[in-house]
Each structure stands twice: as structure tokens, then as C-alpha cells.
mmCIF file with all atom_site columns, C-alpha atoms in Angstrom:
data_model
loop_
_atom_site.group_PDB
_atom_site.id
_atom_site.type_symbol
_atom_site.label_atom_id
_atom_site.label_alt_id
_atom_site.label_comp_id
_atom_site.label_asym_id
_atom_site.label_entity_id
_atom_site.label_seq_id
_atom_site.pdbx_PDB_ins_code
_atom_site.Cartn_x
_atom_site.Cartn_y
_atom_site.Cartn_z
_atom_site.occupancy
_atom_site.B_iso_or_equiv
_atom_site.pdbx_formal_charge
_atom_site.auth_seq_id
_atom_site.auth_comp_id
_atom_site.auth_asym_id
_atom_site.auth_atom_id
_atom_site.pdbx_PDB_model_num
ATOM 1   C CA . ASP A 1 1   ? 3.088  101.315 141.018 1.00 0.00 ? 11  ASP A CA 1
ATOM 2   C CA . THR A 1 2   ? 7.051  101.012 140.573 1.00 0.00 ? 12  THR A CA 1
ATOM 3   C CA . GLU A 1 3   ? 7.588  97.931  142.581 1.00 0.00 ? 13  GLU A CA 1
ATOM 4   C CA . VAL A 1 4   ? 9.927  95.221  141.628 1.00 0.00 ? 14  VAL A CA 1
ATOM 5   C CA . THR A 1 5   ? 10.043 92.188  144.260 1.00 0.00 ? 15  THR A CA 1
ATOM 6   C CA . GLN A 1 6   ? 12.924 89.668  144.931 1.00 0.00 ? 16  GLN A CA 1
ATOM 7   C CA . THR A 1 7   ? 12.794 86.467  146.811 1.00 0.00 ? 17  THR A CA 1
ATOM 8   C CA . PRO A 1 8   ? 14.637 85.268  148.947 1.00 0.00 ? 18  PRO A CA 1
ATOM 9   C CA . LYS A 1 9   ? 15.302 88.174  151.251 1.00 0.00 ? 19  LYS A CA 1
ATOM 10  C CA . HIS A 1 10  ? 18.441 86.421  152.836 1.00 0.00 ? 20  HIS A CA 1
ATOM 11  C CA . LEU A 1 11  ? 20.012 83.331  151.894 1.00 0.00 ? 21  LEU A CA 1
ATOM 12  C CA . VAL A 1 12  ? 22.945 81.219  153.028 1.00 0.00 ? 22  VAL A CA 1
ATOM 13  C CA . MET A 1 13  ? 24.314 78.254  151.189 1.00 0.00 ? 23  MET A CA 1
ATOM 14  C CA . GLY A 1 14  ? 27.691 76.206  151.118 1.00 0.00 ? 24  GLY A CA 1
ATOM 15  C CA . MET A 1 15  ? 29.990 76.285  147.857 1.00 0.00 ? 25  MET A CA 1
ATOM 16  C CA . THR A 1 16  ? 28.537 72.999  147.064 1.00 0.00 ? 26  THR A CA 1
ATOM 17  C CA . ASN A 1 17  ? 24.819 74.000  146.847 1.00 0.00 ? 27  ASN A CA 1
ATOM 18  C CA . LYS A 1 18  ? 22.476 75.276  143.811 1.00 0.00 ? 28  LYS A CA 1
ATOM 19  C CA . LYS A 1 19  ? 20.388 77.895  144.364 1.00 0.00 ? 29  LYS A CA 1
ATOM 20  C CA . SER A 1 20  ? 18.176 80.342  142.663 1.00 0.00 ? 30  SER A CA 1
ATOM 21  C CA . LEU A 1 21  ? 17.226 84.049  143.285 1.00 0.00 ? 31  LEU A CA 1
ATOM 22  C CA . LYS A 1 22  ? 13.816 85.284  141.390 1.00 0.00 ? 32  LYS A CA 1
ATOM 23  C CA . CYS A 1 23  ? 13.051 88.526  140.602 1.00 0.00 ? 33  CYS A CA 1
ATOM 24  C CA . GLU A 1 24  ? 9.554  89.736  139.226 1.00 0.00 ? 34  GLU A CA 1
ATOM 25  C CA . GLN A 1 25  ? 7.886  92.832  137.825 1.00 0.00 ? 35  GLN A CA 1
ATOM 26  C CA . HIS A 1 26  ? 4.831  93.919  136.404 1.00 0.00 ? 36  HIS A CA 1
ATOM 27  C CA . MET A 1 27  ? 5.160  97.006  135.275 1.00 0.00 ? 37  MET A CA 1
ATOM 28  C CA . GLY A 1 28  ? 5.120  95.857  131.587 1.00 0.00 ? 38  GLY A CA 1
ATOM 29  C CA . HIS A 1 29  ? 8.948  97.034  131.645 1.00 0.00 ? 39  HIS A CA 1
ATOM 30  C CA . ARG A 1 30  ? 11.195 95.403  129.219 1.00 0.00 ? 40  ARG A CA 1
ATOM 31  C CA . ALA A 1 31  ? 14.556 95.401  130.261 1.00 0.00 ? 41  ALA A CA 1
ATOM 32  C CA . MET A 1 32  ? 15.812 93.615  133.476 1.00 0.00 ? 42  MET A CA 1
ATOM 33  C CA . TYR A 1 33  ? 19.058 93.716  135.215 1.00 0.00 ? 43  TYR A CA 1
ATOM 34  C CA . TRP A 1 34  ? 21.144 92.103  137.950 1.00 0.00 ? 44  TRP A CA 1
ATOM 35  C CA . TYR A 1 35  ? 23.490 93.816  140.251 1.00 0.00 ? 45  TYR A CA 1
ATOM 36  C CA . LYS A 1 36  ? 26.049 92.721  142.808 1.00 0.00 ? 46  LYS A CA 1
ATOM 37  C CA . GLN A 1 37  ? 26.946 95.112  145.793 1.00 0.00 ? 47  GLN A CA 1
ATOM 38  C CA . LYS A 1 38  ? 29.077 94.779  148.418 1.00 0.00 ? 48  LYS A CA 1
ATOM 39  C CA . ALA A 1 39  ? 28.722 96.609  151.483 1.00 0.00 ? 49  ALA A CA 1
ATOM 40  C CA . LYS A 1 40  ? 29.809 100.738 151.013 1.00 0.00 ? 50  LYS A CA 1
ATOM 41  C CA . LYS A 1 41  ? 30.214 100.200 147.574 1.00 0.00 ? 51  LYS A CA 1
ATOM 42  C CA . PRO A 1 42  ? 28.011 101.041 144.497 1.00 0.00 ? 52  PRO A CA 1
ATOM 43  C CA . PRO A 1 43  ? 26.101 98.238  142.637 1.00 0.00 ? 53  PRO A CA 1
ATOM 44  C CA . GLU A 1 44  ? 27.923 96.602  139.992 1.00 0.00 ? 54  GLU A CA 1
ATOM 45  C CA . LEU A 1 45  ? 26.154 95.227  137.042 1.00 0.00 ? 55  LEU A CA 1
ATOM 46  C CA . MET A 1 46  ? 26.347 91.888  136.227 1.00 0.00 ? 56  MET A CA 1
ATOM 47  C CA . PHE A 1 47  ? 23.616 91.229  133.403 1.00 0.00 ? 57  PHE A CA 1
ATOM 48  C CA . VAL A 1 48  ? 21.235 92.973  131.506 1.00 0.00 ? 58  VAL A CA 1
ATOM 49  C CA . TYR A 1 49  ? 18.442 91.470  129.447 1.00 0.00 ? 59  TYR A CA 1
ATOM 50  C CA . SER A 1 50  ? 16.333 93.348  126.837 1.00 0.00 ? 60  SER A CA 1
ATOM 51  C CA . TYR A 1 51  ? 13.029 91.812  125.624 1.00 0.00 ? 61  TYR A CA 1
ATOM 52  C CA . GLU A 1 52  ? 13.695 88.254  127.034 1.00 0.00 ? 62  GLU A CA 1
ATOM 53  C CA . LYS A 1 53  ? 17.196 88.096  125.453 1.00 0.00 ? 63  LYS A CA 1
ATOM 54  C CA . LEU A 1 54  ? 20.648 88.435  127.376 1.00 0.00 ? 64  LEU A CA 1
ATOM 55  C CA . SER A 1 55  ? 22.200 91.865  126.189 1.00 0.00 ? 65  SER A CA 1
ATOM 56  C CA . ILE A 1 56  ? 24.701 92.474  128.112 1.00 0.00 ? 66  ILE A CA 1
ATOM 57  C CA . ASN A 1 57  ? 27.079 90.382  130.299 1.00 0.00 ? 67  ASN A CA 1
ATOM 58  C CA . GLU A 1 58  ? 30.070 91.631  132.171 1.00 0.00 ? 68  GLU A CA 1
ATOM 59  C CA . SER A 1 59  ? 32.098 89.199  132.124 1.00 0.00 ? 69  SER A CA 1
ATOM 60  C CA . VAL A 1 60  ? 30.293 87.459  134.796 1.00 0.00 ? 70  VAL A CA 1
ATOM 61  C CA . PRO A 1 61  ? 32.134 83.965  136.069 1.00 0.00 ? 71  PRO A CA 1
ATOM 62  C CA . SER A 1 62  ? 29.813 81.313  134.826 1.00 0.00 ? 72  SER A CA 1
ATOM 63  C CA . ARG A 1 63  ? 29.196 80.030  138.481 1.00 0.00 ? 73  ARG A CA 1
ATOM 64  C CA . PHE A 1 64  ? 26.468 82.888  138.094 1.00 0.00 ? 74  PHE A CA 1
ATOM 65  C CA . SER A 1 65  ? 23.896 81.962  135.503 1.00 0.00 ? 75  SER A CA 1
ATOM 66  C CA . PRO A 1 66  ? 21.282 84.299  134.696 1.00 0.00 ? 76  PRO A CA 1
ATOM 67  C CA . GLU A 1 67  ? 17.492 83.135  133.368 1.00 0.00 ? 77  GLU A CA 1
ATOM 68  C CA . CYS A 1 68  ? 14.531 84.881  131.890 1.00 0.00 ? 78  CYS A CA 1
ATOM 69  C CA . PRO A 1 69  ? 11.418 82.903  131.080 1.00 0.00 ? 79  PRO A CA 1
ATOM 70  C CA . ASN A 1 70  ? 9.216  85.380  130.494 1.00 0.00 ? 80  ASN A CA 1
ATOM 71  C CA . SER A 1 71  ? 9.040  89.546  130.396 1.00 0.00 ? 81  SER A CA 1
ATOM 72  C CA . SER A 1 72  ? 7.977  89.565  133.897 1.00 0.00 ? 82  SER A CA 1
ATOM 73  C CA . LEU A 1 73  ? 10.543 87.109  135.479 1.00 0.00 ? 83  LEU A CA 1
ATOM 74  C CA . LEU A 1 74  ? 14.615 86.930  135.999 1.00 0.00 ? 84  LEU A CA 1
ATOM 75  C CA . ASN A 1 75  ? 16.412 84.516  137.809 1.00 0.00 ? 85  ASN A CA 1
ATOM 76  C CA . LEU A 1 76  ? 19.833 84.012  138.940 1.00 0.00 ? 86  LEU A CA 1
ATOM 77  C CA . HIS A 1 77  ? 21.058 80.508  139.241 1.00 0.00 ? 87  HIS A CA 1
ATOM 78  C CA . LEU A 1 78  ? 24.064 80.041  141.873 1.00 0.00 ? 88  LEU A CA 1
ATOM 79  C CA . HIS A 1 79  ? 26.180 77.322  141.800 1.00 0.00 ? 89  HIS A CA 1
ATOM 80  C CA . ALA A 1 80  ? 29.586 76.175  143.394 1.00 0.00 ? 90  ALA A CA 1
ATOM 81  C CA . LEU A 1 81  ? 29.913 80.250  144.374 1.00 0.00 ? 91  LEU A CA 1
ATOM 82  C CA . GLN A 1 82  ? 33.239 81.172  146.357 1.00 0.00 ? 92  GLN A CA 1
ATOM 83  C CA . PRO A 1 83  ? 32.694 83.191  149.774 1.00 0.00 ? 93  PRO A CA 1
ATOM 84  C CA . GLU A 1 84  ? 33.709 86.069  147.940 1.00 0.00 ? 94  GLU A CA 1
ATOM 85  C CA . ASP A 1 85  ? 30.348 86.174  146.334 1.00 0.00 ? 95  ASP A CA 1
ATOM 86  C CA . SER A 1 86  ? 28.626 87.071  149.531 1.00 0.00 ? 96  SER A CA 1
ATOM 87  C CA . ALA A 1 87  ? 26.842 90.481  148.880 1.00 0.00 ? 97  ALA A CA 1
ATOM 88  C CA . LEU A 1 88  ? 23.724 92.011  148.000 1.00 0.00 ? 98  LEU A CA 1
ATOM 89  C CA . TYR A 1 89  ? 22.275 90.758  144.836 1.00 0.00 ? 99  TYR A CA 1
ATOM 90  C CA . LEU A 1 90  ? 19.853 94.002  143.443 1.00 0.00 ? 100 LEU A CA 1
ATOM 91  C CA . CYS A 1 91  ? 17.365 93.484  140.828 1.00 0.00 ? 101 CYS A CA 1
ATOM 92  C CA . ALA A 1 92  ? 16.086 95.772  138.502 1.00 0.00 ? 102 ALA A CA 1
ATOM 93  C CA . SER A 1 93  ? 13.673 96.857  135.842 1.00 0.00 ? 103 SER A CA 1
ATOM 94  C CA . SER A 1 94  ? 13.298 99.624  133.504 1.00 0.00 ? 104 SER A CA 1
ATOM 95  C CA . GLN A 1 95  ? 11.075 100.503 130.029 1.00 0.00 ? 105 GLN A CA 1
ATOM 96  C CA . GLU A 1 96  ? 13.326 100.322 126.994 1.00 0.00 ? 106 GLU A CA 1
ATOM 97  C CA . GLY A 1 97  ? 13.411 103.508 125.517 1.00 0.00 ? 107 GLY A CA 1
ATOM 98  C CA . PRO A 1 98  ? 16.242 105.607 124.627 1.00 0.00 ? 108 PRO A CA 1
ATOM 99  C CA . TYR A 1 99  ? 14.890 108.435 127.266 1.00 0.00 ? 109 TYR A CA 1
ATOM 100 C CA . THR A 1 100 ? 13.009 106.730 129.861 1.00 0.00 ? 110 THR A CA 1
ATOM 101 C CA . ASP A 1 101 ? 14.417 103.900 131.308 1.00 0.00 ? 111 ASP A CA 1
ATOM 102 C CA . THR A 1 102 ? 15.207 104.749 135.048 1.00 0.00 ? 112 THR A CA 1
ATOM 103 C CA . GLN A 1 103 ? 16.120 101.632 136.619 1.00 0.00 ? 113 GLN A CA 1
ATOM 104 C CA . TYR A 1 104 ? 14.230 100.869 139.716 1.00 0.00 ? 114 TYR A CA 1
ATOM 105 C CA . PHE A 1 105 ? 15.595 98.486  142.325 1.00 0.00 ? 115 PHE A CA 1
ATOM 106 C CA . GLY A 1 106 ? 14.182 95.460  143.848 1.00 0.00 ? 116 GLY A CA 1
ATOM 107 C CA . PRO A 1 107 ? 14.814 95.130  147.778 1.00 0.00 ? 117 PRO A CA 1
ATOM 108 C CA . GLY A 1 108 ? 17.637 92.972  146.921 1.00 0.00 ? 118 GLY A CA 1
ATOM 109 C CA . THR A 1 109 ? 18.569 89.428  148.375 1.00 0.00 ? 119 THR A CA 1
ATOM 110 C CA . ARG A 1 110 ? 21.381 89.142  151.228 1.00 0.00 ? 120 ARG A CA 1
ATOM 111 C CA . LEU A 1 111 ? 24.066 86.319  149.868 1.00 0.00 ? 121 LEU A CA 1
ATOM 112 C CA . THR A 1 112 ? 26.065 84.459  152.407 1.00 0.00 ? 122 THR A CA 1
ATOM 113 C CA . VAL A 1 113 ? 28.267 82.014  151.350 1.00 0.00 ? 123 VAL A CA 1
ATOM 114 C CA . LEU A 1 114 ? 30.095 79.915  153.828 1.00 0.00 ? 124 LEU A CA 1
ATOM 115 C CA . GLY B 2 1   ? 36.545 104.868 130.376 1.00 0.00 ? 2   GLY B CA 1
ATOM 116 C CA . GLN B 2 2   ? 34.258 106.065 132.823 1.00 0.00 ? 3   GLN B CA 1
ATOM 117 C CA . ASN B 2 3   ? 34.829 108.005 135.979 1.00 0.00 ? 4   ASN B CA 1
ATOM 118 C CA . ILE B 2 4   ? 32.589 109.221 138.307 1.00 0.00 ? 5   ILE B CA 1
ATOM 119 C CA . ASP B 2 5   ? 33.433 111.385 141.254 1.00 0.00 ? 6   ASP B CA 1
ATOM 120 C CA . GLN B 2 6   ? 31.788 112.320 144.667 1.00 0.00 ? 7   GLN B CA 1
ATOM 121 C CA . PRO B 2 7   ? 32.418 113.019 147.768 1.00 0.00 ? 8   PRO B CA 1
ATOM 122 C CA . THR B 2 8   ? 32.750 110.095 150.343 1.00 0.00 ? 9   THR B CA 1
ATOM 123 C CA . GLU B 2 9   ? 30.766 111.554 153.065 1.00 0.00 ? 10  GLU B CA 1
ATOM 124 C CA . MET B 2 10  ? 29.206 114.601 154.553 1.00 0.00 ? 11  MET B CA 1
ATOM 125 C CA . THR B 2 11  ? 27.218 115.660 157.697 1.00 0.00 ? 12  THR B CA 1
ATOM 126 C CA . ALA B 2 12  ? 24.893 118.173 158.300 1.00 0.00 ? 13  ALA B CA 1
ATOM 127 C CA . THR B 2 13  ? 22.572 119.047 160.887 1.00 0.00 ? 14  THR B CA 1
ATOM 128 C CA . GLU B 2 14  ? 18.684 118.723 160.490 1.00 0.00 ? 15  GLU B CA 1
ATOM 129 C CA . GLY B 2 15  ? 16.778 121.299 159.206 1.00 0.00 ? 16  GLY B CA 1
ATOM 130 C CA . ALA B 2 16  ? 19.699 122.569 156.822 1.00 0.00 ? 17  ALA B CA 1
ATOM 131 C CA . ILE B 2 17  ? 20.664 122.394 153.557 1.00 0.00 ? 18  ILE B CA 1
ATOM 132 C CA . VAL B 2 18  ? 23.024 119.967 152.024 1.00 0.00 ? 19  VAL B CA 1
ATOM 133 C CA . GLN B 2 19  ? 24.870 120.068 148.623 1.00 0.00 ? 20  GLN B CA 1
ATOM 134 C CA . ILE B 2 20  ? 26.272 116.763 146.932 1.00 0.00 ? 21  ILE B CA 1
ATOM 135 C CA . ASN B 2 21  ? 28.584 117.239 143.701 1.00 0.00 ? 22  ASN B CA 1
ATOM 136 C CA . CYS B 2 22  ? 29.190 114.693 141.101 1.00 0.00 ? 23  CYS B CA 1
ATOM 137 C CA . THR B 2 23  ? 31.531 115.068 138.279 1.00 0.00 ? 24  THR B CA 1
ATOM 138 C CA . TYR B 2 24  ? 31.850 112.572 135.330 1.00 0.00 ? 25  TYR B CA 1
ATOM 139 C CA . GLN B 2 25  ? 34.212 111.698 132.686 1.00 0.00 ? 26  GLN B CA 1
ATOM 140 C CA . THR B 2 26  ? 32.664 109.285 130.312 1.00 0.00 ? 27  THR B CA 1
ATOM 141 C CA . SER B 2 27  ? 32.727 108.016 126.724 1.00 0.00 ? 28  SER B CA 1
ATOM 142 C CA . GLY B 2 28  ? 29.414 109.250 126.142 1.00 0.00 ? 29  GLY B CA 1
ATOM 143 C CA . PHE B 2 29  ? 26.354 111.067 127.912 1.00 0.00 ? 30  PHE B CA 1
ATOM 144 C CA . ASN B 2 30  ? 22.845 110.237 127.669 1.00 0.00 ? 31  ASN B CA 1
ATOM 145 C CA . GLY B 2 31  ? 21.096 110.706 131.113 1.00 0.00 ? 32  GLY B CA 1
ATOM 146 C CA . LEU B 2 32  ? 22.300 111.458 134.766 1.00 0.00 ? 33  LEU B CA 1
ATOM 147 C CA . PHE B 2 33  ? 20.732 109.772 137.504 1.00 0.00 ? 34  PHE B CA 1
ATOM 148 C CA . TRP B 2 34  ? 20.572 110.173 141.531 1.00 0.00 ? 35  TRP B CA 1
ATOM 149 C CA . TYR B 2 35  ? 19.363 107.612 143.736 1.00 0.00 ? 36  TYR B CA 1
ATOM 150 C CA . GLN B 2 36  ? 19.100 107.177 147.410 1.00 0.00 ? 37  GLN B CA 1
ATOM 151 C CA . GLN B 2 37  ? 20.113 104.057 149.276 1.00 0.00 ? 38  GLN B CA 1
ATOM 152 C CA . HIS B 2 38  ? 19.576 103.464 153.420 1.00 0.00 ? 39  HIS B CA 1
ATOM 153 C CA . ALA B 2 39  ? 22.027 101.059 154.807 1.00 0.00 ? 40  ALA B CA 1
ATOM 154 C CA . GLY B 2 40  ? 20.957 97.614  153.575 1.00 0.00 ? 41  GLY B CA 1
ATOM 155 C CA . GLU B 2 41  ? 18.192 98.685  151.632 1.00 0.00 ? 42  GLU B CA 1
ATOM 156 C CA . ALA B 2 42  ? 17.937 98.690  147.687 1.00 0.00 ? 43  ALA B CA 1
ATOM 157 C CA . PRO B 2 43  ? 18.647 102.167 145.872 1.00 0.00 ? 44  PRO B CA 1
ATOM 158 C CA . THR B 2 44  ? 15.532 104.568 145.132 1.00 0.00 ? 45  THR B CA 1
ATOM 159 C CA . PHE B 2 45  ? 15.418 106.661 142.276 1.00 0.00 ? 46  PHE B CA 1
ATOM 160 C CA . LEU B 2 46  ? 15.699 110.560 142.938 1.00 0.00 ? 47  LEU B CA 1
ATOM 161 C CA . SER B 2 47  ? 16.071 112.623 140.009 1.00 0.00 ? 48  SER B CA 1
ATOM 162 C CA . TYR B 2 48  ? 17.038 112.594 136.189 1.00 0.00 ? 49  TYR B CA 1
ATOM 163 C CA . ASN B 2 49  ? 18.672 115.162 134.227 1.00 0.00 ? 50  ASN B CA 1
ATOM 164 C CA . VAL B 2 50  ? 19.030 114.592 130.668 1.00 0.00 ? 51  VAL B CA 1
ATOM 165 C CA . LEU B 2 51  ? 19.418 118.622 129.349 1.00 0.00 ? 52  LEU B CA 1
ATOM 166 C CA . ASP B 2 52  ? 21.339 121.239 131.151 1.00 0.00 ? 53  ASP B CA 1
ATOM 167 C CA . GLY B 2 53  ? 19.717 122.686 134.314 1.00 0.00 ? 54  GLY B CA 1
ATOM 168 C CA . LEU B 2 54  ? 17.782 122.307 137.593 1.00 0.00 ? 55  LEU B CA 1
ATOM 169 C CA . GLU B 2 55  ? 15.059 120.022 138.308 1.00 0.00 ? 56  GLU B CA 1
ATOM 170 C CA . GLU B 2 56  ? 13.101 120.221 141.588 1.00 0.00 ? 57  GLU B CA 1
ATOM 171 C CA . LYS B 2 57  ? 11.142 117.778 143.279 1.00 0.00 ? 58  LYS B CA 1
ATOM 172 C CA . GLY B 2 58  ? 9.646  118.876 146.711 1.00 0.00 ? 59  GLY B CA 1
ATOM 173 C CA . ARG B 2 59  ? 12.929 118.962 149.128 1.00 0.00 ? 60  ARG B CA 1
ATOM 174 C CA . PHE B 2 60  ? 15.072 117.640 146.274 1.00 0.00 ? 61  PHE B CA 1
ATOM 175 C CA . SER B 2 61  ? 16.652 119.325 143.364 1.00 0.00 ? 62  SER B CA 1
ATOM 176 C CA . SER B 2 62  ? 19.240 118.095 140.734 1.00 0.00 ? 63  SER B CA 1
ATOM 177 C CA . PHE B 2 63  ? 21.135 120.348 138.755 1.00 0.00 ? 64  PHE B CA 1
ATOM 178 C CA . LEU B 2 64  ? 23.312 119.544 135.439 1.00 0.00 ? 65  LEU B CA 1
ATOM 179 C CA . SER B 2 65  ? 25.756 121.334 133.714 1.00 0.00 ? 66  SER B CA 1
ATOM 180 C CA . ARG B 2 66  ? 26.967 118.943 130.494 1.00 0.00 ? 67  ARG B CA 1
ATOM 181 C CA . SER B 2 67  ? 29.593 121.176 129.624 1.00 0.00 ? 68  SER B CA 1
ATOM 182 C CA . LYS B 2 68  ? 31.537 120.751 132.681 1.00 0.00 ? 69  LYS B CA 1
ATOM 183 C CA . GLY B 2 69  ? 30.359 117.063 133.441 1.00 0.00 ? 70  GLY B CA 1
ATOM 184 C CA . TYR B 2 70  ? 28.994 118.221 136.498 1.00 0.00 ? 71  TYR B CA 1
ATOM 185 C CA . SER B 2 71  ? 25.717 117.662 138.633 1.00 0.00 ? 72  SER B CA 1
ATOM 186 C CA . TYR B 2 72  ? 24.713 118.252 142.204 1.00 0.00 ? 73  TYR B CA 1
ATOM 187 C CA . LEU B 2 73  ? 21.906 117.186 144.573 1.00 0.00 ? 74  LEU B CA 1
ATOM 188 C CA . LEU B 2 74  ? 20.689 119.776 146.897 1.00 0.00 ? 75  LEU B CA 1
ATOM 189 C CA . LEU B 2 75  ? 18.567 118.501 149.789 1.00 0.00 ? 76  LEU B CA 1
ATOM 190 C CA . LYS B 2 76  ? 16.527 121.189 151.472 1.00 0.00 ? 77  LYS B CA 1
ATOM 191 C CA . GLU B 2 77  ? 15.445 121.214 155.200 1.00 0.00 ? 78  GLU B CA 1
ATOM 192 C CA . LEU B 2 78  ? 16.624 117.972 156.197 1.00 0.00 ? 79  LEU B CA 1
ATOM 193 C CA . GLN B 2 79  ? 15.487 115.251 158.026 1.00 0.00 ? 80  GLN B CA 1
ATOM 194 C CA . MET B 2 80  ? 16.835 112.438 160.100 1.00 0.00 ? 81  MET B CA 1
ATOM 195 C CA . LYS B 2 81  ? 15.161 110.093 157.649 1.00 0.00 ? 82  LYS B CA 1
ATOM 196 C CA . ASP B 2 82  ? 17.725 111.689 154.877 1.00 0.00 ? 83  ASP B CA 1
ATOM 197 C CA . SER B 2 83  ? 20.787 110.006 156.647 1.00 0.00 ? 84  SER B CA 1
ATOM 198 C CA . ALA B 2 84  ? 21.642 107.721 153.602 1.00 0.00 ? 85  ALA B CA 1
ATOM 199 C CA . SER B 2 85  ? 23.904 106.612 150.636 1.00 0.00 ? 86  SER B CA 1
ATOM 200 C CA . TYR B 2 86  ? 23.141 109.122 147.717 1.00 0.00 ? 87  TYR B CA 1
ATOM 201 C CA . LEU B 2 87  ? 24.584 107.810 144.221 1.00 0.00 ? 88  LEU B CA 1
ATOM 202 C CA . CYS B 2 88  ? 25.091 109.371 141.212 1.00 0.00 ? 89  CYS B CA 1
ATOM 203 C CA . ALA B 2 89  ? 24.921 107.393 138.162 1.00 0.00 ? 90  ALA B CA 1
ATOM 204 C CA . VAL B 2 90  ? 25.789 108.536 134.261 1.00 0.00 ? 91  VAL B CA 1
ATOM 205 C CA . ARG B 2 91  ? 23.917 106.752 131.294 1.00 0.00 ? 92  ARG B CA 1
ATOM 206 C CA . PRO B 2 92  ? 26.688 106.432 128.557 1.00 0.00 ? 93  PRO B CA 1
ATOM 207 C CA . TYR B 2 93  ? 25.223 107.051 124.735 1.00 0.00 ? 94  TYR B CA 1
ATOM 208 C CA . LYS B 2 94  ? 22.631 104.702 123.988 1.00 0.00 ? 95  LYS B CA 1
ATOM 209 C CA . ALA B 2 95  ? 24.496 102.319 122.234 1.00 0.00 ? 96  ALA B CA 1
ATOM 210 C CA . ALA B 2 96  ? 26.116 100.814 125.184 1.00 0.00 ? 97  ALA B CA 1
ATOM 211 C CA . GLY B 2 97  ? 22.576 99.848  125.923 1.00 0.00 ? 98  GLY B CA 1
ATOM 212 C CA . ASN B 2 98  ? 21.128 100.897 129.076 1.00 0.00 ? 99  ASN B CA 1
ATOM 213 C CA . LYS B 2 99  ? 24.021 100.343 131.311 1.00 0.00 ? 100 LYS B CA 1
ATOM 214 C CA . LEU B 2 100 ? 24.559 103.002 134.016 1.00 0.00 ? 101 LEU B CA 1
ATOM 215 C CA . THR B 2 101 ? 28.334 103.955 135.504 1.00 0.00 ? 102 THR B CA 1
ATOM 216 C CA . PHE B 2 102 ? 27.866 104.656 139.556 1.00 0.00 ? 103 PHE B CA 1
ATOM 217 C CA . GLY B 2 103 ? 29.918 106.870 141.447 1.00 0.00 ? 104 GLY B CA 1
ATOM 218 C CA . GLY B 2 104 ? 31.094 105.292 144.696 1.00 0.00 ? 105 GLY B CA 1
ATOM 219 C CA . GLY B 2 105 ? 27.943 107.545 146.774 1.00 0.00 ? 106 GLY B CA 1
ATOM 220 C CA . THR B 2 106 ? 28.220 109.839 149.385 1.00 0.00 ? 107 THR B CA 1
ATOM 221 C CA . ARG B 2 107 ? 27.001 108.843 153.113 1.00 0.00 ? 108 ARG B CA 1
ATOM 222 C CA . VAL B 2 108 ? 25.320 111.869 154.208 1.00 0.00 ? 109 VAL B CA 1
ATOM 223 C CA . LEU B 2 109 ? 24.829 111.945 158.148 1.00 0.00 ? 110 LEU B CA 1
ATOM 224 C CA . VAL B 2 110 ? 22.256 114.225 159.373 1.00 0.00 ? 111 VAL B CA 1
ATOM 225 C CA . LYS B 2 111 ? 22.721 115.275 162.811 1.00 0.00 ? 112 LYS B CA 1
ATOM 226 C CA . PRO B 2 112 ? 19.968 116.575 165.533 1.00 0.00 ? 113 PRO B CA 1
#
């Protein structure tokens, strides 16, 4: 089973709202990722958690706040977003290993900021 | 820095073969991945190369030459459902963590 699940599938929010994106995997993977993808562009890495600790933050604005409550869950808290933050937000997970860490992606959350 | 190049778009006929090239210049190399992404959906893993040579998986094959900084994805017996974007991604040396650098993607259109 290589399934990563994400909720919600679609989200529309105003610039003053606070919302959260959720991601879950039950493959025993110890690394989890958040990506942002704009139309016709490749995914851009935002954050990496390794063994539930934040290991990479790609200089993402503080209006995006990640959280890893346990090894199966990853959240992305959103606050005071801008319209340009509208995108597909992808979660991925992988084994934490030097040679076998293929990343498996969830279906994504389509976010629209009004 | 990291630079990965692949063609923007390719068109092929159903039943034919298409080869998608990917060239990379990265500060290190610890593996190259190919993903397929249908419009509006998540990328799905196709193949992984870390040693030189050809990896075959059914209708899809991927080749790597580390000395040339070059890979290709070969799609045989094309089907309409193969119309998608194909992403080449390189993992730099392990010290960078599990960070992938993606190319811009190649949109493949399969025509009847």
C-alpha cells in the first residue's frame, strides 16, 4: 500500500481566515513533506519533517505553519494568506533512508484564496 | 546550484514510442526519479535510477548516464491514458536530506 491521504480536497478561504490542511500515511514512513504546485509548474518543496522533527524549511512565509503531531500525521496551518498562495498543496512521504526514499504523493488540496 | 532541463511538450501517436530526455547539473547526485502527473492530480512514482543503465518496468523504461548528466524515460505502445506531464527529479547528495529538485515537466499528448 502506497497511499497518502489528504483533506480537504478543495478549500476556499478569505485572506483573514485560519484553516488547516491535513495529511496522513500508514506506510511507516518517517519523512513527510509539503509541496506547493502552481498550474503547469513542478512541485516546489516547502517543508520536510524527518522523525517528526522539522528538518527543512525552504524559507516559507510564516503565514504557513507546519505541524507533525505524530509519525503518521502532518498538518499545514494557514493564516492571513494572499491570493497568490492559491495552488495545489501536495503532501508526500518516504522511508528515511539513504537509498530507498522514494517519495509518494497524496492527491493534494486545491486551495483558492479570495 | 541545481539545473534540470526537459522538453516542455511532446506529441505522439497512440501505439508509438516516445522518449523524454532529461539533463541535469546538480551539486551532487544520489538518484534520479521519474513521476507521471495527470492534470489536477498528484504525481505518481514511475521509476528510480541511481546506477548507470536501463531500468525496465512494463511499457516504461528509464535510462541513466551519470557521466553525461543525462536520463531518459521511454514510453512504449502509447495509450491515450499516457497523456500527462512527466517530471524528472534529482536527489542531491544525501547531506541535503531527502530533497528533490524537479525539472519543469514534459507534457505528453497522445493522439489517436
